[in-house]
DNA sequence: TTGTAGGCGTTATCAT
DNA sequence: ATGATAACGCCTACAA
C-alpha cells in the first residue's frame, strides 16, 4: 500500500523557490504585481520539476466548468455526429474546455447514466442527440443542473434549446431540384420507424408538390429497419409492378444508396431515366459508386451554434445579471448536386 | 455581477437535516455506521433540493482520476475509431469514468493541445491513435504525467504501451484465403503515404506468397491520396495493360471499393473472374453494393484491452506496491467472407 | 451513531 | 511585491 509519489503542486514549487504558494500561483499566471525575477525563477522551477496545473482544483476554486458534454445514440458512418464532434472538440479546446463524450449504443439506460455522469462532472453545457423522441428521463436527471441543447431532430422544437436542420425546407429543395430537371412523377421514400424528422421532410415534400399541382407519391418500406434494404426492396417492388417514378427522394442517404443499387442491377440509367436524391450527405454518398445528389446537414454550423450557446450559458451561469440566453435555432440544409440526378430524358 | 444561486452541497443538506455534513456524506454513500433513519432522511432531503455530488471535488479529495482520455486523428467513416469509442465510452462509464475525447482533424498542433488538456484534467489513462509516426511531441507533454496507450498502428511497437492489430498476420490470412479459392495470381494493392501498418501487411503478404512459391505482385498507386481513387485508377491501368490479377488484396477497404467500382464498370464478374479483398471491415464494406470480403479489426477487443490496462494503471497509480503494469499487445484480425471473393472460375 | 479537525490543489481577498 | 487566510466541495481519521 505504498502510495506513489504525487504530482508536484504549487506548494512544492513554493518550497523550492522560497516563496509562498500564492506567489507561485500568481507568477505562473503572469500577474503584473509579481516581479519579473520571481516570475522567471518560479517558471523555471515549474518546468524542472514537471509541474502541471490541476484543473479539477482550479475549477473547484473558481466555480467554473472545465468541460462540455456531448451524448450521441451511436458513433457510426450512418450518422453525421462524428463530423459534428470533430468540430465541437476543436471549438471547445480553443475555449479551454474538454469534451466529455458519451456514446449510448442506442440504449436509453446508458443515455441516462451519461446524463448523470455529466451532471456530476459539472459540464458547462450538454449537447444531446437523443436516442428517442421522449426525453423525459433526460430532463428528470439534468433539469436545473445543466443546460441542455438538443440536436438531431428527434425532439423537434418541443424542448427548451434546440438546433435543428430545416427538414421541412429539405422537402421543398428536393422537389424543386427534381422538378427543375423535368421530373413530374416525383416520389418520396420513407422508412420506419416514423419520427418527427420524417414528418417534417414529408410535409415539405407535400407542400412543394401541391404548389406545383403534382400528385404526391409517398412509399413506406415494408418491414425493413435497415434502411439500405428498405430502399433496395422498395425499388424492386416498384419495378416489378412497373410503377417506378422518374424522380425519387429518399429520406436518408443510406436508403438512396439501396435504391441506386437496385437500379444498377436492373440496368436503369441513374440520373437519366431515373434520378435519385438522398438526405444528410453522409461519407459514402460522395463515393463515385453512389455519386449521390443529396441534401447536406449543416454539420459545422451545428457545432458552431452549439458552442456559441455553450459559451453564453456558461457566462450566464458564472456571473452576470444578463437575461438568460436560449437557443431555438433552425439551420438551412444545402443541396449537393452529384451524378445521381439529371435532366429527364 | 449578481452571482447565480449555487448548487446545493452536502452542507446544505446537513443544515436542513440538522446533522453534520460528514454524516450526510456517509449517509449518501451508505456507510454501515449510519442509522437507517438518518440515511433515509438525508437521502430524502438530497432528492428534494436536487443535490448532485461534485465529482471534481470528490476526486480532488480522493486523489483519484475521474476520467480517461482518447485522442484520434479524426472521426469519420474511413476509420474504425468511432466503433472503438462506442465501446470504450460504455466500458468507462461502467467504471464511473468519463471519456474525454479529442479529435485532431489531422493537426499535430491540436493533438499536442489535447495532450496538455488531458494532463491538466488528470485523466487516469490516455488512449491515443496518433496522427503521425513520430510521437515525440506527445511524449514530451505526457511523459511522467499520464500513462499512454497507443493504438492505430502508426507507432508500431516502438512505444511503451501499444495495442496493435496483427497486420502481418492479415497478409497471411489474405493470401491463404485467395489461394484456397484457387487463385495463384494474387496481387497486393498499396497506397501512399507508406507507413508501418502497410509494411507489416506487405511483409505478411510476401512471406505467405513465398511459402506457396508464388510470385509477389505489389502495386502502388501513382499519386492519389484518396484511396478510393487509388484503387479505382490502379485497376483501370491494369485492365488497360491486360495485366489484371485474379486475386486482389487491398490494404484498405476504401481502396477495395474503388477496385470493385472499376471492375463493375468493365463488367468483370466480381468473386468469379476476379476476387477482391480489403482490410478493416469499415461500415460501407458490408453494404450489398460492395459485399466486400475483408479482414476485420478487433475493434471491441481494442477497447476492452485498453480499458483493462487503464484500470490496472489507475490502480497502480492510486495505491498499491504491485509491479507497474504494461501493455504490449497484438490482437488477431479476423477474416470476414462476403461476396467479393469466390472460387476462381 | 455522530461530530470535529485537517487536507486535496487552486484561487481571491486583504494585509503587510 | 509578497504573504496570510479563507474558500471551493468533498473525503478520511479520529474523537466523542
XYZ file of C-alpha atoms (C1' of nucleotides) in Angstrom:
722
model
C 0.000 0.000 0.000
C 2.867 2.379 -0.600
C 1.446 5.496 -2.154
C 3.252 6.548 -5.275
C 4.959 9.927 -5.140
C 2.430 12.571 -6.016
C 2.409 15.151 -8.753
C 4.171 18.387 -7.898
C 1.902 21.234 -6.812
C 2.370 24.942 -6.489
C 3.315 24.330 -2.864
C 6.235 22.201 -3.950
C 7.369 24.975 -6.221
C 6.883 27.473 -3.419
C 9.068 25.461 -1.072
C 11.911 25.263 -3.581
C 11.649 28.883 -4.630
C 11.375 30.058 -1.068
C 8.176 31.984 -1.666
C 4.552 31.466 -0.736
C 2.322 29.235 -2.845
C 0.154 32.231 -3.636
C 3.098 34.000 -5.205
C 3.736 30.936 -7.283
C 0.127 30.820 -8.423
C 0.245 34.433 -9.447
C 3.668 34.205 -11.020
C 2.546 31.332 -13.209
C -0.428 33.371 -14.320
C 1.712 36.431 -15.068
C 0.162 38.772 -12.554
C 1.509 42.250 -13.011
C 2.163 42.607 -9.314
C 4.852 39.924 -9.382
C 8.432 40.907 -10.170
C 9.999 39.605 -13.313
C 12.786 37.935 -11.397
C 10.476 35.791 -9.275
C 8.335 35.032 -12.299
C 11.236 33.595 -14.234
C 12.512 31.737 -11.196
C 9.129 30.212 -10.478
C 8.514 29.257 -14.072
C 11.953 27.733 -14.304
C 11.365 25.547 -11.261
C 7.919 24.590 -12.513
C 9.446 23.345 -15.732
C 12.208 21.478 -13.971
C 10.002 19.502 -11.620
C 7.389 18.875 -14.293
C 4.555 20.842 -12.816
C 1.144 20.680 -14.475
C -1.783 22.625 -13.054
C -4.626 20.563 -11.699
C -7.732 21.744 -13.493
C -10.081 19.984 -11.108
C -8.717 22.054 -8.264
C -8.712 25.236 -10.280
C -12.284 24.849 -11.354
C -13.343 23.917 -7.879
C -11.870 27.136 -6.598
C -13.152 29.187 -9.489
C -16.555 27.534 -9.576
C -16.380 27.416 -13.325
C -16.884 24.473 -15.665
C -13.926 22.683 -17.218
C -15.833 20.855 -19.894
C -18.867 20.475 -22.058
C -20.618 17.187 -22.739
C -21.971 15.513 -25.806
C -24.183 12.442 -25.908
C -24.975 10.588 -29.129
C -27.056 7.482 -29.880
C -24.047 5.856 -31.504
C -20.972 6.835 -33.426
C -21.007 5.400 -36.873
C -20.976 6.038 -40.535
C -24.724 6.057 -40.775
C -24.918 9.238 -38.762
C -23.434 12.692 -39.133
C -22.500 13.102 -35.479
C -18.884 12.172 -35.900
C -18.361 15.260 -38.018
C -20.184 17.428 -35.518
C -17.851 16.027 -32.877
C -14.800 16.749 -34.999
C -15.771 20.403 -34.992
C -17.082 20.640 -31.460
C -13.998 19.045 -29.979
C -11.783 21.625 -31.620
C -14.029 24.571 -30.822
C -14.190 23.517 -27.195
C -10.421 23.146 -26.965
C -9.978 26.730 -28.087
C -12.165 27.741 -25.158
C -10.041 25.612 -22.847
C -12.941 23.237 -22.403
C -12.696 19.484 -22.636
C -15.291 17.470 -24.488
C -16.889 14.663 -22.491
C -18.368 12.176 -24.882
C -20.966 9.518 -24.254
C -21.986 7.067 -26.945
C -25.203 5.304 -25.967
C -25.115 2.375 -28.342
C -28.849 3.062 -28.702
C -29.517 2.299 -25.053
C -31.721 4.671 -23.106
C -30.283 3.337 -19.860
C -26.777 4.270 -20.921
C -28.088 7.626 -22.051
C -29.450 8.269 -18.586
C -26.202 7.109 -16.996
C -24.221 9.512 -19.154
C -26.545 12.352 -18.222
C -25.946 11.644 -14.563
C -22.200 11.479 -15.026
C -22.164 14.707 -16.984
C -24.099 16.448 -14.223
C -21.753 15.144 -11.568
C -18.837 16.332 -13.624
C -20.423 19.759 -13.823
C -20.222 20.194 -17.564
C -20.963 23.753 -18.572
C -23.423 22.627 -21.215
C -24.639 19.346 -22.621
C -25.259 18.703 -26.314
C -27.572 15.744 -26.779
C -28.678 13.871 -29.842
C -31.205 11.785 -28.010
C -31.937 8.155 -28.773
C -35.664 8.686 -28.551
C -38.280 11.382 -29.015
C -39.305 11.022 -25.408
C -36.630 12.783 -23.399
C -38.369 12.840 -20.033
C -35.674 10.648 -18.477
C -33.046 13.155 -19.593
C -34.959 16.137 -18.302
C -35.577 14.466 -14.986
C -31.868 13.983 -14.457
C -30.497 17.214 -15.870
C -33.166 19.848 -15.310
C -31.909 22.708 -13.209
C -28.447 21.186 -13.085
C -27.042 21.522 -16.548
C -28.196 23.390 -19.647
C -29.074 21.060 -22.495
C -29.007 21.691 -26.211
C -30.860 19.115 -28.246
C -29.674 18.375 -31.746
C -30.502 15.604 -34.153
C -34.151 16.207 -34.745
C -35.653 13.518 -32.559
C -37.170 16.035 -30.203
C -38.251 18.634 -32.711
C -38.996 22.033 -31.204
C -40.609 20.570 -28.108
C -37.607 21.322 -25.927
C -36.176 24.491 -24.427
C -32.995 24.576 -26.519
C -32.599 23.012 -29.898
C -30.527 23.242 -33.044
C -32.389 21.679 -35.912
C -31.713 21.299 -39.599
C -34.629 22.642 -41.580
C -36.012 19.313 -42.684
C -39.227 20.877 -43.922
C -37.265 23.031 -46.300
C -35.304 19.977 -47.404
C -38.562 18.645 -48.796
C -39.007 21.809 -50.797
C -35.422 21.736 -52.014
C -35.711 18.144 -53.166
C -38.916 18.629 -55.096
C -37.701 21.855 -56.638
C -34.463 20.285 -57.827
C -36.198 17.326 -59.417
C -38.963 19.457 -60.877
C -36.418 21.791 -62.377
C -34.814 18.798 -64.104
C -38.080 17.978 -65.775
C -39.436 15.337 -63.422
C -43.145 15.256 -62.695
C -43.548 11.815 -61.192
C -41.637 12.531 -58.017
C -41.820 10.061 -55.159
C -40.761 10.224 -51.531
C -39.354 7.063 -49.969
C -39.696 6.778 -46.207
C -38.692 4.174 -43.685
C -39.821 3.011 -40.292
C -39.805 3.892 -37.517
C -41.586 7.138 -38.175
C -40.357 10.218 -36.339
C -40.543 13.993 -36.263
C -37.723 14.388 -38.731
C -39.541 12.291 -41.288
C -42.754 14.184 -40.688
C -41.079 17.463 -41.485
C -39.494 16.121 -44.634
C -42.861 14.731 -45.655
C -44.679 17.990 -45.055
C -42.105 19.942 -47.032
C -42.443 17.454 -49.839
C -46.238 17.544 -49.776
C -46.412 21.319 -49.841
C -43.878 21.568 -52.629
C -45.771 19.031 -54.694
C -49.051 20.791 -54.112
C -47.585 24.141 -55.125
C -46.769 22.625 -58.469
C -50.033 20.808 -58.835
C -48.317 17.421 -58.718
C -49.753 14.326 -57.195
C -47.714 13.175 -54.177
C -46.357 9.659 -54.203
C -45.211 8.508 -50.787
C -43.923 4.995 -50.248
C -43.076 3.365 -46.962
C -40.931 0.306 -46.919
C -42.489 -2.855 -45.621
C -40.749 -4.011 -42.501
C -37.032 -3.449 -43.030
C -35.352 -1.490 -40.278
C -32.136 -1.488 -42.276
C -32.711 1.485 -44.481
C -30.403 0.298 -47.262
C -32.524 -2.813 -47.631
C -35.633 -0.705 -47.349
C -34.616 1.389 -50.338
C -33.498 -1.640 -52.250
C -36.650 -3.715 -51.795
C -38.982 -0.778 -52.314
C -37.349 -0.141 -55.679
C -37.531 -3.809 -56.608
C -41.240 -3.825 -55.839
C -41.984 -0.721 -57.878
C -40.003 -2.052 -60.808
C -41.823 -5.343 -60.754
C -45.173 -3.521 -60.575
C -43.986 -1.211 -63.332
C -44.671 1.803 -61.147
C -41.207 3.286 -60.905
C -41.285 7.096 -60.660
C -38.725 9.159 -62.566
C -37.651 11.163 -59.560
C -37.047 9.605 -56.162
C -36.213 11.438 -52.980
C -35.170 9.209 -50.115
C -35.355 10.388 -46.546
C -31.849 9.068 -45.941
C -28.681 8.589 -47.972
C -28.496 5.004 -46.876
C -31.915 4.337 -48.327
C -30.939 6.163 -51.518
C -27.880 4.000 -51.893
C -30.164 0.952 -51.691
C -32.285 2.452 -54.440
C -29.228 3.080 -56.579
C -28.048 -0.477 -56.141
C -31.424 -1.838 -57.239
C -31.499 0.457 -60.268
C -27.998 -0.607 -61.271
C -28.913 -4.252 -61.089
C -31.842 -3.637 -63.394
C -29.692 -1.613 -65.748
C -31.737 1.524 -65.316
C -29.722 4.635 -66.178
C -29.318 6.650 -62.993
C -29.512 10.397 -63.420
C -31.007 9.868 -66.841
C -34.044 7.635 -66.771
C -34.418 7.819 -63.018
C -32.976 10.438 -60.706
C -32.303 9.693 -57.063
C -31.743 12.013 -54.129
C -30.933 11.343 -50.506
C -30.525 13.314 -47.330
C -27.688 14.046 -44.887
C -24.648 13.907 -47.164
C -23.010 11.054 -45.333
C -19.488 9.950 -46.102
C -20.263 7.248 -48.620
C -22.669 9.432 -50.588
C -19.769 11.182 -52.272
C -18.109 7.971 -53.390
C -18.132 7.531 -57.163
C -20.161 4.338 -56.852
C -23.031 6.346 -55.420
C -22.296 9.895 -56.566
C -25.481 10.779 -54.818
C -27.215 14.103 -55.133
C -28.261 14.826 -51.610
C -29.121 17.470 -49.064
C -26.328 18.207 -46.628
C -26.750 18.678 -42.925
C -25.040 21.850 -41.700
C -22.638 19.868 -39.508
C -20.123 22.593 -38.858
C -22.820 25.137 -38.226
C -24.435 22.844 -35.701
C -21.148 22.613 -33.823
C -20.553 26.351 -34.080
C -24.027 27.221 -32.906
C -23.871 24.748 -30.038
C -20.515 26.075 -28.875
C -21.734 29.614 -29.146
C -24.690 28.860 -26.924
C -22.497 26.904 -24.522
C -20.238 29.919 -24.099
C -23.198 32.188 -23.466
C -24.881 29.938 -20.962
C -21.614 29.345 -19.127
C -21.081 33.084 -18.898
C -24.626 33.497 -17.673
C -24.220 30.826 -15.036
C -20.867 32.113 -13.868
C -21.665 35.675 -13.068
C -23.575 38.490 -14.714
C -27.149 39.507 -14.490
C -27.915 39.461 -18.176
C -31.055 37.785 -19.435
C -30.828 34.025 -19.668
C -29.842 33.075 -23.222
C -31.786 30.473 -25.102
C -31.187 28.565 -28.275
C -34.027 27.880 -30.689
C -32.339 27.603 -33.996
C -33.210 26.115 -37.332
C -30.373 25.835 -39.822
C -30.768 25.618 -43.547
C -29.768 22.411 -45.269
C -27.891 22.554 -48.564
C -28.379 20.880 -51.907
C -25.334 18.916 -53.063
C -25.599 18.048 -56.727
C -23.833 14.935 -57.960
C -24.473 12.455 -60.731
C -27.481 10.583 -59.383
C -29.820 13.310 -60.648
C -30.051 14.742 -64.110
C -32.373 16.109 -66.725
C -35.151 13.669 -67.514
C -34.593 12.069 -70.880
C -22.442 40.759 -11.425
C -25.080 39.068 -9.318
C -23.902 35.541 -8.762
C -26.498 32.955 -9.543
C -27.614 30.792 -6.660
C -25.222 27.884 -6.293
C -25.787 24.185 -6.462
C -26.748 22.548 -3.184
C -23.870 20.837 -1.353
C -23.718 18.327 1.434
C -23.531 21.227 3.854
C -26.876 22.484 2.672
C -28.335 19.077 3.267
C -26.643 18.948 6.659
C -28.176 22.250 7.688
C -31.672 21.127 6.757
C -31.303 17.692 8.268
C -29.742 19.081 11.401
C -26.685 16.853 11.223
C -23.056 17.414 10.292
C -22.006 17.394 6.682
C -19.842 14.350 7.337
C -22.877 12.402 8.394
C -24.539 13.459 5.167
C -21.561 12.355 3.133
C -21.538 8.965 4.787
C -25.282 8.549 4.692
C -25.321 9.168 0.939
C -22.637 6.563 0.490
C -24.493 4.061 2.653
C -21.934 3.700 5.400
C -22.906 0.961 7.799
C -22.237 3.177 10.795
C -25.122 5.487 9.896
C -28.588 4.672 11.170
C -31.251 3.812 8.686
C -33.436 6.648 9.843
C -30.828 9.344 9.183
C -29.948 7.710 5.893
C -33.479 7.894 4.614
C -33.928 11.387 5.942
C -30.728 12.615 4.329
C -31.441 10.940 1.020
C -34.925 12.341 1.041
C -33.662 15.879 1.505
C -30.965 15.366 -1.096
C -33.597 14.444 -3.605
C -35.852 17.317 -2.669
C -33.273 20.038 -3.066
C -31.804 18.430 -6.173
C -28.398 17.563 -4.812
C -25.785 16.154 -7.183
C -22.336 15.240 -5.917
C -19.491 17.286 -7.340
C -17.090 14.780 -8.831
C -14.318 17.325 -9.243
C -14.330 17.888 -5.504
C -14.627 14.197 -4.716
C -11.747 13.224 -6.917
C -9.664 16.061 -5.654
C -10.132 14.811 -2.125
C -9.648 11.195 -3.098
C -6.754 11.888 -5.418
C -8.242 9.534 -7.937
C -8.956 10.114 -11.607
C -12.462 10.844 -12.843
C -11.863 10.144 -16.473
C -9.838 8.592 -19.218
C -8.897 10.313 -22.426
C -8.942 9.359 -26.065
C -7.350 11.242 -28.934
C -7.965 10.369 -32.576
C -6.743 11.862 -35.856
C -10.326 12.390 -36.970
C -13.717 10.822 -36.535
C -15.052 9.593 -39.790
C -16.291 6.689 -41.772
C -12.894 5.945 -43.227
C -11.568 4.942 -39.827
C -12.589 2.371 -37.263
C -12.127 4.637 -34.265
C -15.756 5.545 -33.920
C -16.541 1.942 -33.093
C -13.688 1.751 -30.622
C -15.138 4.848 -28.988
C -18.603 3.325 -28.879
C -17.194 0.505 -26.769
C -14.717 2.488 -24.732
C -17.282 5.069 -23.743
C -19.566 2.386 -22.359
C -16.796 0.430 -20.642
C -15.524 3.596 -18.996
C -18.991 4.546 -17.799
C -19.316 1.224 -16.016
C -16.132 2.100 -14.139
C -17.597 5.506 -13.297
C -15.081 7.140 -15.564
C -15.901 9.785 -18.124
C -14.420 9.694 -21.587
C -12.617 12.851 -22.658
C -12.418 12.931 -26.408
C -10.146 14.928 -28.646
C -10.469 14.813 -32.421
C -7.390 16.317 -34.034
C -8.682 16.916 -37.537
C -5.261 15.662 -38.598
C -3.473 18.543 -36.913
C -0.425 17.778 -34.817
C -0.812 21.102 -33.047
C -4.298 20.201 -31.924
C -3.029 16.788 -30.894
C -0.478 18.438 -28.621
C -3.084 20.782 -27.212
C -5.356 17.865 -26.379
C -2.487 16.059 -24.677
C -1.881 19.069 -22.495
C -5.559 19.401 -21.618
C -5.809 15.727 -20.774
C -2.827 16.018 -18.452
C -4.274 19.050 -16.733
C -7.516 17.211 -16.321
C -5.637 14.341 -14.740
C -7.058 11.574 -16.862
C -6.243 8.175 -15.439
C -5.016 6.939 -18.797
C -4.835 8.243 -22.320
C -5.619 6.207 -25.419
C -4.042 7.763 -28.495
C -4.341 6.948 -32.144
C -1.629 9.347 -33.190
C -1.716 11.435 -36.356
C 1.900 10.654 -37.146
C 4.531 8.016 -36.575
C 6.687 10.497 -34.767
C 5.150 10.920 -31.334
C 7.928 12.870 -29.659
C 5.684 15.884 -29.137
C 3.203 13.670 -27.318
C 5.823 12.056 -25.135
C 7.309 15.390 -24.236
C 3.994 16.607 -22.917
C 2.682 13.472 -21.272
C 5.692 11.542 -20.081
C 5.643 11.001 -16.368
C 2.267 12.672 -16.089
C -0.208 10.348 -17.676
C 0.061 6.747 -18.902
C -0.433 6.477 -22.642
C -1.694 3.562 -24.690
C -1.038 3.849 -28.376
C -3.445 2.229 -30.787
C -3.892 2.552 -34.503
C -0.631 1.190 -35.783
C 1.149 4.447 -36.622
C 3.729 3.913 -33.906
C 4.205 0.197 -34.237
C 5.892 -1.410 -31.236
C 8.259 1.498 -30.712
C 6.342 2.812 -27.718
C 5.950 1.668 -24.143
C 2.304 0.671 -24.360
C 0.536 -0.350 -27.504
C -2.437 -2.332 -28.718
C -1.937 -3.348 -32.303
C -3.923 -5.418 -34.748
C -1.734 -8.159 -36.197
C -1.328 -6.638 -39.637
C 1.432 -9.077 -40.542
C -0.926 -11.949 -39.975
C -3.553 -10.174 -42.045
C -1.231 -10.612 -45.003
C -1.089 -14.317 -44.368
C -4.842 -14.555 -43.940
C -5.488 -12.726 -47.193
C -3.150 -14.844 -49.284
C -4.364 -18.048 -47.704
C -7.986 -17.222 -48.376
C -7.383 -16.365 -52.015
C -5.046 -19.296 -52.541
C -7.589 -21.633 -51.050
C -10.114 -20.370 -53.601
C -7.804 -21.357 -56.416
C -6.106 -18.043 -57.100
C -2.423 -18.011 -57.974
C -2.018 -14.579 -59.474
C -2.544 -12.700 -56.220
C -1.716 -9.008 -56.035
C -1.366 -6.568 -53.185
C -2.578 -3.004 -53.769
C -0.960 -0.356 -51.595
C -1.361 3.399 -51.320
C 0.720 6.344 -50.256
C 1.833 7.578 -47.840
C 3.704 4.481 -46.763
C 3.660 3.621 -43.055
C 4.385 0.872 -40.550
C 0.956 -0.651 -40.909
C 1.426 -1.055 -44.644
C 4.887 -2.523 -44.143
C 3.515 -5.215 -41.868
C 0.754 -6.101 -44.280
C 3.292 -6.234 -47.076
C 5.646 -8.486 -45.154
C 2.859 -10.874 -44.231
C 1.806 -10.950 -47.855
C 5.354 -11.540 -49.123
C 6.019 -14.375 -46.681
C 2.720 -16.048 -47.452
C 3.382 -15.829 -51.191
C 6.874 -17.199 -50.791
C 5.638 -20.119 -48.692
C 3.468 -21.134 -51.599
C 6.110 -20.491 -54.225
C 4.080 -17.688 -55.772
C 5.497 -14.614 -57.346
C 4.518 -11.468 -55.417
C 2.737 -8.711 -57.279
C 2.739 -5.456 -55.410
C 1.228 -2.343 -56.942
C 1.414 1.144 -55.546
C -0.960 3.720 -56.804
C 0.525 6.665 -58.580
C -0.191 9.853 -56.721
C -3.727 9.638 -55.407
C -4.041 10.271 -51.701
C -7.722 9.420 -51.850
C -7.561 5.675 -51.504
C -10.840 5.038 -53.320
C -9.461 6.757 -56.397
C -6.173 4.946 -55.909
C -7.886 1.571 -56.114
C -10.032 2.700 -58.998
C -7.256 4.053 -61.176
C -4.864 1.222 -60.391
C -7.485 -1.238 -61.605
C -8.160 0.771 -64.731
C -4.476 0.787 -65.536
C -4.072 -2.960 -65.077
C -7.129 -3.649 -67.166
C -5.872 -1.470 -70.000
C -2.495 -3.195 -69.838
C -4.247 -6.532 -69.707
C -2.405 -7.381 -66.515
C -5.314 -7.799 -64.122
C -4.589 -10.453 -61.458
C -7.347 -12.844 -60.410
C -6.970 -12.154 -56.717
C -6.546 -8.645 -55.317
C -5.917 -7.747 -51.724
C -6.177 -4.056 -50.942
C -4.572 -2.564 -47.879
C -7.797 -0.706 -47.130
C -11.497 -1.254 -47.654
C -11.793 2.126 -49.261
C -9.246 1.157 -51.869
C -11.035 -2.152 -52.385
C -14.295 -0.391 -53.006
C -12.564 1.646 -55.707
C -11.371 -1.590 -57.257
C -14.857 -3.041 -57.167
C -16.294 0.019 -58.834
C -13.765 -0.208 -61.665
C -14.434 -3.908 -62.138
C -18.171 -3.303 -62.265
C -17.788 -0.636 -64.908
C -15.816 -3.073 -67.052
C -18.357 -5.812 -66.492
C -15.857 -8.112 -64.832
C -17.593 -10.660 -62.600
C -16.534 -9.954 -59.043
C -15.990 -13.025 -56.882
C -15.884 -15.128 -60.012
C -13.374 -13.867 -62.525
C -11.670 -11.552 -60.083
C -11.786 -11.718 -56.315
C -11.233 -8.620 -54.179
C -10.379 -8.309 -50.512
C -9.925 -5.296 -48.281
C -8.878 -4.545 -44.754
C -10.548 -3.046 -41.647
C -14.175 -4.042 -42.162
C -15.454 -0.495 -42.281
C -19.118 0.294 -42.283
C -19.706 0.509 -46.012
C -17.879 -2.772 -46.691
C -20.891 -4.754 -45.606
C -23.279 -2.907 -47.886
C -24.686 -5.097 -50.661
C -23.155 -2.857 -53.311
C -19.709 -3.770 -52.036
C -20.281 -7.015 -50.162
C -16.581 -6.959 -49.572
C -14.621 -9.859 -48.174
C -12.304 -8.208 -45.748
C -10.219 -8.553 -42.630
C -11.817 -7.086 -39.560
C -10.053 -5.020 -36.962
C -10.753 -6.299 -33.462
C -12.474 -3.053 -32.506
C -14.216 -4.290 -29.385
C -11.132 -6.101 -28.202
C -9.073 -2.961 -28.626
C -11.498 -1.093 -26.408
C -11.618 -3.936 -23.876
C -7.862 -4.278 -23.722
C -7.359 -0.539 -23.419
C -9.889 -0.287 -20.613
C -8.362 -3.235 -18.866
C -4.956 -1.632 -18.901
C -6.431 1.706 -17.860
C -7.963 0.072 -14.796
C -4.695 -1.571 -13.881
C -2.564 1.510 -14.290
C -5.056 3.613 -12.344
C -4.965 1.078 -9.531
C -1.193 1.092 -9.657
C -1.025 4.865 -9.543
C -3.565 5.151 -6.770
C -2.046 2.953 -4.130
C -0.508 -0.498 -4.015
C 3.039 -1.625 -4.423
C 2.468 -4.111 -7.181
C 4.736 -4.117 -10.200
C 3.946 -1.479 -12.791
C 1.658 -2.982 -15.429
C 2.480 -2.600 -19.080
C 0.566 -3.200 -22.266
C 2.273 -4.664 -25.293
C -0.498 -6.426 -27.079
C -1.074 -7.653 -30.591
C -4.609 -8.711 -31.405
C -5.598 -11.095 -34.149
C -7.568 -9.738 -37.074
C -10.447 -11.784 -38.483
C -11.422 -12.845 -41.956
C -14.930 -11.755 -42.946
C -16.123 -13.599 -46.023
C -18.624 -11.886 -48.284
C -19.365 -11.996 -51.980
C -16.379 -10.155 -53.397
C -14.300 -13.336 -53.238
C -15.119 -16.746 -54.628
C -13.697 -19.819 -56.265
C -11.763 -18.935 -59.383
C -13.703 -19.924 -62.478
C -24.002 6.664 15.748
C -22.345 11.197 15.009
C -19.214 15.305 15.058
C -14.527 17.728 14.833
C -10.300 18.744 12.522
C -7.496 18.660 8.678
C -6.416 18.017 3.897
C -6.860 17.616 -1.526
C -4.749 21.954 -5.180
C -6.123 26.052 -6.543
C -7.702 30.928 -6.319
C -9.452 35.614 -4.349
C -9.105 38.934 -0.838
C -6.909 41.636 2.043
C -2.808 42.744 4.684
C 1.889 43.835 5.023
C 5.972 42.874 -4.413
C 4.642 39.253 -1.415
C 2.278 36.634 2.193
C -1.535 35.024 5.395
C -6.065 33.429 5.449
C -10.211 31.594 3.857
C -12.800 29.365 0.479
C -14.395 25.814 -3.263
C -16.980 20.650 -2.095
C -15.806 16.504 -0.519
C -13.188 12.948 1.983
C -10.551 10.337 5.839
C -9.126 9.758 10.506
C -10.044 10.121 14.882
C -12.611 11.507 18.897
C -16.849 11.753 21.461
